[in-house]
PDB file of C-alpha atoms in Angstrom:
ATOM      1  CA  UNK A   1      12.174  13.885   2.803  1.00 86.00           C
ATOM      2  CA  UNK A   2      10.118  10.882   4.404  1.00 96.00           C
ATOM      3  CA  UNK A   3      11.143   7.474   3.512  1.00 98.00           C
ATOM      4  CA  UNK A   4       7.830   5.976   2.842  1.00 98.00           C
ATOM      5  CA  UNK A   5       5.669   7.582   0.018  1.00 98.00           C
ATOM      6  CA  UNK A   6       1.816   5.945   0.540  1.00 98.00           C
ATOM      7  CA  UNK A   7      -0.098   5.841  -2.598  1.00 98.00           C
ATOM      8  CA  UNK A   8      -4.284   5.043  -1.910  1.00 98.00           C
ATOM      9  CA  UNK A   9      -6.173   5.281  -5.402  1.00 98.00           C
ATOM     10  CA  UNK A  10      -9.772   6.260  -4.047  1.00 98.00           C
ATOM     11  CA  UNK A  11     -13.171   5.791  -5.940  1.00 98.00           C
ATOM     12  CA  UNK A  12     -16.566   5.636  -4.128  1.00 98.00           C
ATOM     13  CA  UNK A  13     -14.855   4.207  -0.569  1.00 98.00           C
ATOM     14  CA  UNK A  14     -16.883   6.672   1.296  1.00 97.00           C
ATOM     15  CA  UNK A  15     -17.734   3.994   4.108  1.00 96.00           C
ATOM     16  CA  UNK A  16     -14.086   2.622   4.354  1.00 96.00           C
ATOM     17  CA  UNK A  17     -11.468   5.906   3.537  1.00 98.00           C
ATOM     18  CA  UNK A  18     -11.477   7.001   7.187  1.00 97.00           C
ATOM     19  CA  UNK A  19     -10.770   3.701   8.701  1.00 96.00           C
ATOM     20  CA  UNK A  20      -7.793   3.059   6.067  1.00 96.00           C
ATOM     21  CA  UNK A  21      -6.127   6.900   6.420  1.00 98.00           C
ATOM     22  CA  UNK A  22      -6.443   6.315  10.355  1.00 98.00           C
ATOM     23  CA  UNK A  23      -4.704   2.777  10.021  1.00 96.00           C
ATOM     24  CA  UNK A  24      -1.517   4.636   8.133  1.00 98.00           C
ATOM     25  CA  UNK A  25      -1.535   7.386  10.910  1.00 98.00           C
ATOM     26  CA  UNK A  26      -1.707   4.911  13.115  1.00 98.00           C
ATOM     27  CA  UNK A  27       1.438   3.544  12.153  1.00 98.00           C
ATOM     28  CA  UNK A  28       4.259   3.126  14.926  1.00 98.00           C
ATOM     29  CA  UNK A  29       6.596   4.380  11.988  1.00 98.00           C
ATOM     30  CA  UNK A  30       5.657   8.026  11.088  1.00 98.00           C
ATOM     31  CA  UNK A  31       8.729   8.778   8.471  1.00 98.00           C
ATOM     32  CA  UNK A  32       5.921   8.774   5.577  1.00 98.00           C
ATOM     33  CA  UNK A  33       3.878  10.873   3.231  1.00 98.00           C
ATOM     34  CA  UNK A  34       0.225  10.038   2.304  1.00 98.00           C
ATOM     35  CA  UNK A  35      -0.558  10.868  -1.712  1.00 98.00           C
ATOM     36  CA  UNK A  36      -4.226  10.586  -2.196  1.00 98.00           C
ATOM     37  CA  UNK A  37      -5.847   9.992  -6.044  1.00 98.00           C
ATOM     38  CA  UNK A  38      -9.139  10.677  -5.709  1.00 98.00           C
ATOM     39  CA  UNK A  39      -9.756   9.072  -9.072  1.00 97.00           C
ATOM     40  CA  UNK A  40     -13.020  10.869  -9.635  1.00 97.00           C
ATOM     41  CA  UNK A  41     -15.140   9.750  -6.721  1.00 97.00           C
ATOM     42  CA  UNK A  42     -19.172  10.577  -7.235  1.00 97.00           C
ATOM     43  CA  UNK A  43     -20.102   9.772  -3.328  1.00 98.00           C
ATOM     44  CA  UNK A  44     -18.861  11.210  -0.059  1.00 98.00           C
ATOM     45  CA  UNK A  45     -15.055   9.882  -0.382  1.00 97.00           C
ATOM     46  CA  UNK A  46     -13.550  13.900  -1.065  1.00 96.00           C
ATOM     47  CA  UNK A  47     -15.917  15.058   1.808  1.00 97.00           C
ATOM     48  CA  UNK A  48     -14.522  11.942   4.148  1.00 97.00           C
ATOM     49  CA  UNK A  49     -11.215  12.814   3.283  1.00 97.00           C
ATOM     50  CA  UNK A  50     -10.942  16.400   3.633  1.00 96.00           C
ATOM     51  CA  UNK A  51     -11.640  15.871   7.840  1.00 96.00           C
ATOM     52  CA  UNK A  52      -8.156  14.915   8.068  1.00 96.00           C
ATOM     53  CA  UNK A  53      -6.102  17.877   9.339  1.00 93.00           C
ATOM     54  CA  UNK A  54      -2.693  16.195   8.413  1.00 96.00           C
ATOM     55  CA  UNK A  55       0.092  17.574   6.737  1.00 96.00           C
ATOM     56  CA  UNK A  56       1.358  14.605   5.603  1.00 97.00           C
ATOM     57  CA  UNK A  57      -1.432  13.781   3.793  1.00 98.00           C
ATOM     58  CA  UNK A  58      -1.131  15.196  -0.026  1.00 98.00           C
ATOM     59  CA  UNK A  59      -5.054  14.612  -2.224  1.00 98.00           C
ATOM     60  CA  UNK A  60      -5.010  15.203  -5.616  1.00 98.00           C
ATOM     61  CA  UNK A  61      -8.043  15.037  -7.739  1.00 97.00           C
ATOM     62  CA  UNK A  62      -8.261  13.733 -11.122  1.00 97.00           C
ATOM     63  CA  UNK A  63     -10.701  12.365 -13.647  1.00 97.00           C
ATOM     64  CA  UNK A  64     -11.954   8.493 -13.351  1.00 97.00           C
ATOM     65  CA  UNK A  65      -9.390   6.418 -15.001  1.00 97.00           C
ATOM     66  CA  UNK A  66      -9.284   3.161 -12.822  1.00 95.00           C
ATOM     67  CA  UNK A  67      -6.823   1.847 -10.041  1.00 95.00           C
ATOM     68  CA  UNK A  68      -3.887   1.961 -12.346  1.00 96.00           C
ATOM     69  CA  UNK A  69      -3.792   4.878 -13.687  1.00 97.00           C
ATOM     70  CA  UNK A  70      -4.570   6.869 -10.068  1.00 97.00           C
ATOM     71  CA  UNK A  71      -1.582   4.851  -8.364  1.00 97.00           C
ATOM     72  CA  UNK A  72       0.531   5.892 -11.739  1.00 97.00           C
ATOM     73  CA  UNK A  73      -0.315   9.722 -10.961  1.00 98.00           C
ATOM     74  CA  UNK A  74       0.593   8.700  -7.371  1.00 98.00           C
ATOM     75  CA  UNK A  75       3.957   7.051  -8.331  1.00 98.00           C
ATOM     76  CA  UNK A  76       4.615  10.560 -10.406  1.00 97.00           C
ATOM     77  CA  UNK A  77       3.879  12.667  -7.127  1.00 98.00           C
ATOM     78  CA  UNK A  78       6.173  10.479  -4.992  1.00 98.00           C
ATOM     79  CA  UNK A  79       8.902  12.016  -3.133  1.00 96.00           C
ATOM     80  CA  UNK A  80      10.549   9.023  -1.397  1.00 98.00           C
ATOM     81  CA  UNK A  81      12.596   5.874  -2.206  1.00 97.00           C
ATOM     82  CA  UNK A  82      10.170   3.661  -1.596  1.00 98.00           C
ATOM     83  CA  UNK A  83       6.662   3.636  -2.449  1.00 98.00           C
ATOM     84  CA  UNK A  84       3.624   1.402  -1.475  1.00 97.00           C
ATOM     85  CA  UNK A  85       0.000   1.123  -1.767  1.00 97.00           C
ATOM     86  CA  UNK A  86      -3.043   1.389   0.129  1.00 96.00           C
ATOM     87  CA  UNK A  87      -6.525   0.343  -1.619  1.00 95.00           C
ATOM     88  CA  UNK A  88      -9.052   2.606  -0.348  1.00 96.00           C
ATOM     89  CA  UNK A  89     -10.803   0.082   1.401  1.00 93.00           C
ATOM     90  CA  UNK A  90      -7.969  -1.630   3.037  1.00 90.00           C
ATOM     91  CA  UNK A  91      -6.409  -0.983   6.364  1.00 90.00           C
ATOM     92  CA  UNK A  92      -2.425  -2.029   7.820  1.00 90.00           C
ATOM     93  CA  UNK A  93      -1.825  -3.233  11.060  1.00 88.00           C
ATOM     94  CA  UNK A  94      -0.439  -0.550  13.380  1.00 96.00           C
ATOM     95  CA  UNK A  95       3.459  -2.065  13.202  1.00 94.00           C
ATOM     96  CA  UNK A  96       3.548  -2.434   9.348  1.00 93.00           C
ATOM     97  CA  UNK A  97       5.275   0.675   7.551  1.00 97.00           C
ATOM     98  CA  UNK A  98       7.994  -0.109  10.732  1.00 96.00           C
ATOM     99  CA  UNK A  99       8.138  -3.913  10.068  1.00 92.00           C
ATOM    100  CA  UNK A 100       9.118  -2.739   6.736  1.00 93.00           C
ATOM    101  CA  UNK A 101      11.365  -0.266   6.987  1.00 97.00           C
ATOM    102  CA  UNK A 102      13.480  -3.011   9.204  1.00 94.00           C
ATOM    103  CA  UNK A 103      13.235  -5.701   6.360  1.00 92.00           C
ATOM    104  CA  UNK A 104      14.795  -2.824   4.439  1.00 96.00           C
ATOM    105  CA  UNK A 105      17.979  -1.868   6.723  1.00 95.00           C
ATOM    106  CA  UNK A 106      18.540  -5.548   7.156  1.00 93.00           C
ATOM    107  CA  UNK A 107      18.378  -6.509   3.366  1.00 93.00           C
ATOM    108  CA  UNK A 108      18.779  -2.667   1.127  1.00 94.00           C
ATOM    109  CA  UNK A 109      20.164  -4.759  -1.808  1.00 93.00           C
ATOM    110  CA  UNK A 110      16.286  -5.910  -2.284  1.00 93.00           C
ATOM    111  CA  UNK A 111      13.871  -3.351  -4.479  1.00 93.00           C
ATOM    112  CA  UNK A 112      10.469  -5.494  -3.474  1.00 89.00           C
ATOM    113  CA  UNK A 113       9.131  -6.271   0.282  1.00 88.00           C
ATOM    114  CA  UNK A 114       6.072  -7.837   0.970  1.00 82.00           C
ATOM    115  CA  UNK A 115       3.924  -8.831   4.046  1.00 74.00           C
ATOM    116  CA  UNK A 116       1.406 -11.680   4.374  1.00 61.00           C
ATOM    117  CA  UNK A 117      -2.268 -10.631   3.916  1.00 54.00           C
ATOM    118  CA  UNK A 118      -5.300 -11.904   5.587  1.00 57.00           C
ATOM    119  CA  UNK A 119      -8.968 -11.004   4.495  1.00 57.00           C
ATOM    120  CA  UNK A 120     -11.507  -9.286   7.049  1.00 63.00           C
ATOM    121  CA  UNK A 121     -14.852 -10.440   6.533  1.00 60.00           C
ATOM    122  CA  UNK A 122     -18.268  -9.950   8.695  1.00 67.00           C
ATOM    123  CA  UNK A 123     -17.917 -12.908  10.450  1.00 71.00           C
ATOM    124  CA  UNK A 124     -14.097 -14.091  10.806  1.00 69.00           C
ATOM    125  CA  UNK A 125     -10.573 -12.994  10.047  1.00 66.00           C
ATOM    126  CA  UNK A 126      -9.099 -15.579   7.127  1.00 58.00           C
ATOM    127  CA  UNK A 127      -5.351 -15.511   6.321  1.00 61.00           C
ATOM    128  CA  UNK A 128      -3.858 -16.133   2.749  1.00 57.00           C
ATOM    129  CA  UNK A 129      -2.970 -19.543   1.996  1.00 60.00           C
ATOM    130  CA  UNK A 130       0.516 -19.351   0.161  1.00 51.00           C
ATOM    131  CA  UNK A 131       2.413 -22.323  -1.700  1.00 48.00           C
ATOM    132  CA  UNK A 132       5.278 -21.893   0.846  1.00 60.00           C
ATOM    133  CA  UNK A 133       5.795 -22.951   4.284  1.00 62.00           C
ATOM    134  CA  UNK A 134       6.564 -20.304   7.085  1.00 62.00           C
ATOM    135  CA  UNK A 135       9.738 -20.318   8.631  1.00 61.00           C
ATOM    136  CA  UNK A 136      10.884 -19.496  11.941  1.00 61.00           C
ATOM    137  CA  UNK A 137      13.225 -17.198  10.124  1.00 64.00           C
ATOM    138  CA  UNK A 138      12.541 -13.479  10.892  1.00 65.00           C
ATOM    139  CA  UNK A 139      12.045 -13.135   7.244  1.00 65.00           C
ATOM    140  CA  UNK A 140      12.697 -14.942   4.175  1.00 65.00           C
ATOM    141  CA  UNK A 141      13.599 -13.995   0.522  1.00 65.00           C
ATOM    142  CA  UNK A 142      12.247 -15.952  -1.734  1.00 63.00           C
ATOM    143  CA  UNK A 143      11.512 -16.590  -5.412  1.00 61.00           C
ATOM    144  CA  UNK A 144       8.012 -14.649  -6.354  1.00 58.00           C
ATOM    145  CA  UNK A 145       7.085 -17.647  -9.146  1.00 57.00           C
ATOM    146  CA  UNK A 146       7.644 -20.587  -6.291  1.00 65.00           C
ATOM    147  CA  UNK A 147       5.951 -18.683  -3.315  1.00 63.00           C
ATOM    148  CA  UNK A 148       2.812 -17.604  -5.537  1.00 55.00           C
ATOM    149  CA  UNK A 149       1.560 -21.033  -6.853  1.00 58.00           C
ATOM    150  CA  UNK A 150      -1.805 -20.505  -4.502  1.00 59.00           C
ATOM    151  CA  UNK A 151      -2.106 -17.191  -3.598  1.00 63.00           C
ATOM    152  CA  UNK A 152       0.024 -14.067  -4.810  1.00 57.00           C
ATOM    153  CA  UNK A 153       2.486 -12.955  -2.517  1.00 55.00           C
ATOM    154  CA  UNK A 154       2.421  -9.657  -3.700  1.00 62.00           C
ATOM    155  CA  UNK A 155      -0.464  -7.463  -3.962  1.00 71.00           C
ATOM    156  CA  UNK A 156      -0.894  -3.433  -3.594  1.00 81.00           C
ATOM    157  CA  UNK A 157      -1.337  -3.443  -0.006  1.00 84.00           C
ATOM    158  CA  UNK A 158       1.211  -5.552   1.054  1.00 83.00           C
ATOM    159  CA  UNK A 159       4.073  -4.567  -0.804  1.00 90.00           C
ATOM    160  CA  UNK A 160       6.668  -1.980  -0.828  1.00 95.00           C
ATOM    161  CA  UNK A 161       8.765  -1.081  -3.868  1.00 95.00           C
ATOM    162  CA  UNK A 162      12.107   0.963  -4.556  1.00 97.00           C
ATOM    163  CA  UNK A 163      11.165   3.748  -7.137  1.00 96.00           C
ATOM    164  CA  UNK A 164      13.464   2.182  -9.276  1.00 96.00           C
ATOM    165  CA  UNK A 165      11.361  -0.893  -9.996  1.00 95.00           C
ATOM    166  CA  UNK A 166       9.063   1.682 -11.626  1.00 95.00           C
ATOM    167  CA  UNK A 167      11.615   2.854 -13.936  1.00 94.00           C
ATOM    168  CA  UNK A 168      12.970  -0.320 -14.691  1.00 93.00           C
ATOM    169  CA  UNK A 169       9.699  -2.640 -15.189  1.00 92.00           C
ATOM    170  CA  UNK A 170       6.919   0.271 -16.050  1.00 91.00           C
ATOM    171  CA  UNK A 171       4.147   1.561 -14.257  1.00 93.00           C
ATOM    172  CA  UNK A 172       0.799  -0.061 -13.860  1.00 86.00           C
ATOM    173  CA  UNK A 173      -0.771  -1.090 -17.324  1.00 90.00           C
ATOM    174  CA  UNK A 174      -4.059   1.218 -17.588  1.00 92.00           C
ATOM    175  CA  UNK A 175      -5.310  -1.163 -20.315  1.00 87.00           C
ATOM    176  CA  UNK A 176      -6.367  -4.170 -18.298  1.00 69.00           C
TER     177      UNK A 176
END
């Protein structure tokens, strides 16, 4: 069993899929498996896809039901421990799923790990502005209300959850 599961909801991310599936196999930790939800794509997304030879990538196909519930039919499919999300149109830095996976060993008490973000525009790289102040610590566990005053400190690409948070809390609301 790997120890990541990798959950991308795609819809109509024909120009972006190929960059974000070769950021994850990119990934200096390989212990993973890739779901894929196409959530009923009408442009070249499938075909985009489907040029990936990888067995660790799983695609599933489904009817258009938004974001939530694709990374819901995702969260079903996982095999792992710990699950996280890719948007479509997103990518990770090479060192992430391994940058993880040592937050984990260090603290595996924790269900919820997250990363800093930045946003990648045309012209310049611009990182997330949060309401607390970096430390020189490696890492830091802090309290999700405190941290997210500006900015969210958890977001679908970011984060990694234990399946149990799932369980516990619910799945993505499909309402909103």
């Amino acid at each position: 069993m790997a120890f990541f599961s990798i959950i991308i909801p795609l819809y109509n991310k024909e120009d972006f899929i190929e960059n974000t599936i070769q950021s994850v196999l990119n990934q200096t930790f390989q212990d993973f498996e890739i779901i894929v939800v196409n959530d009923g794509s009408t442009d070249k997304s499938e075909e985009k896809l489907l040029q990936f030879n990888d067995t660790k990538i799983n695609y599933y196909s489904k009817k258009n039901e938004g974001a939530s519930a694709a990374r819901n039919y995702g969260i079903e499919k996982a095999a792992t421990d710990f699950i996280t999300f890719l948007d479509a149109d997103d990518y990770w830095y090479p060192t992430f799923l391994e940058t993880m996976f040592n937050l984990i060993s260090k603290v595996p008490d924790q269900k919820v790990f997250s990363a800093a973000i930045e946003f990648d525009t045309s012209k310049k790289i611009i990182p997330v502005q949060y309401s607390i102040s970096k430390s020189n610590d490696e890492f830091e566990i802090v309290n999700y209300f405190q941290a997210s005053l500006k900015e969210t400190v958890l977001c679908t690409s970011c984060a990694v959850f234990h399946k149990t948070v799932f369980s516990e809390a619910g799945n993505f609301d499909t309402k909103n």
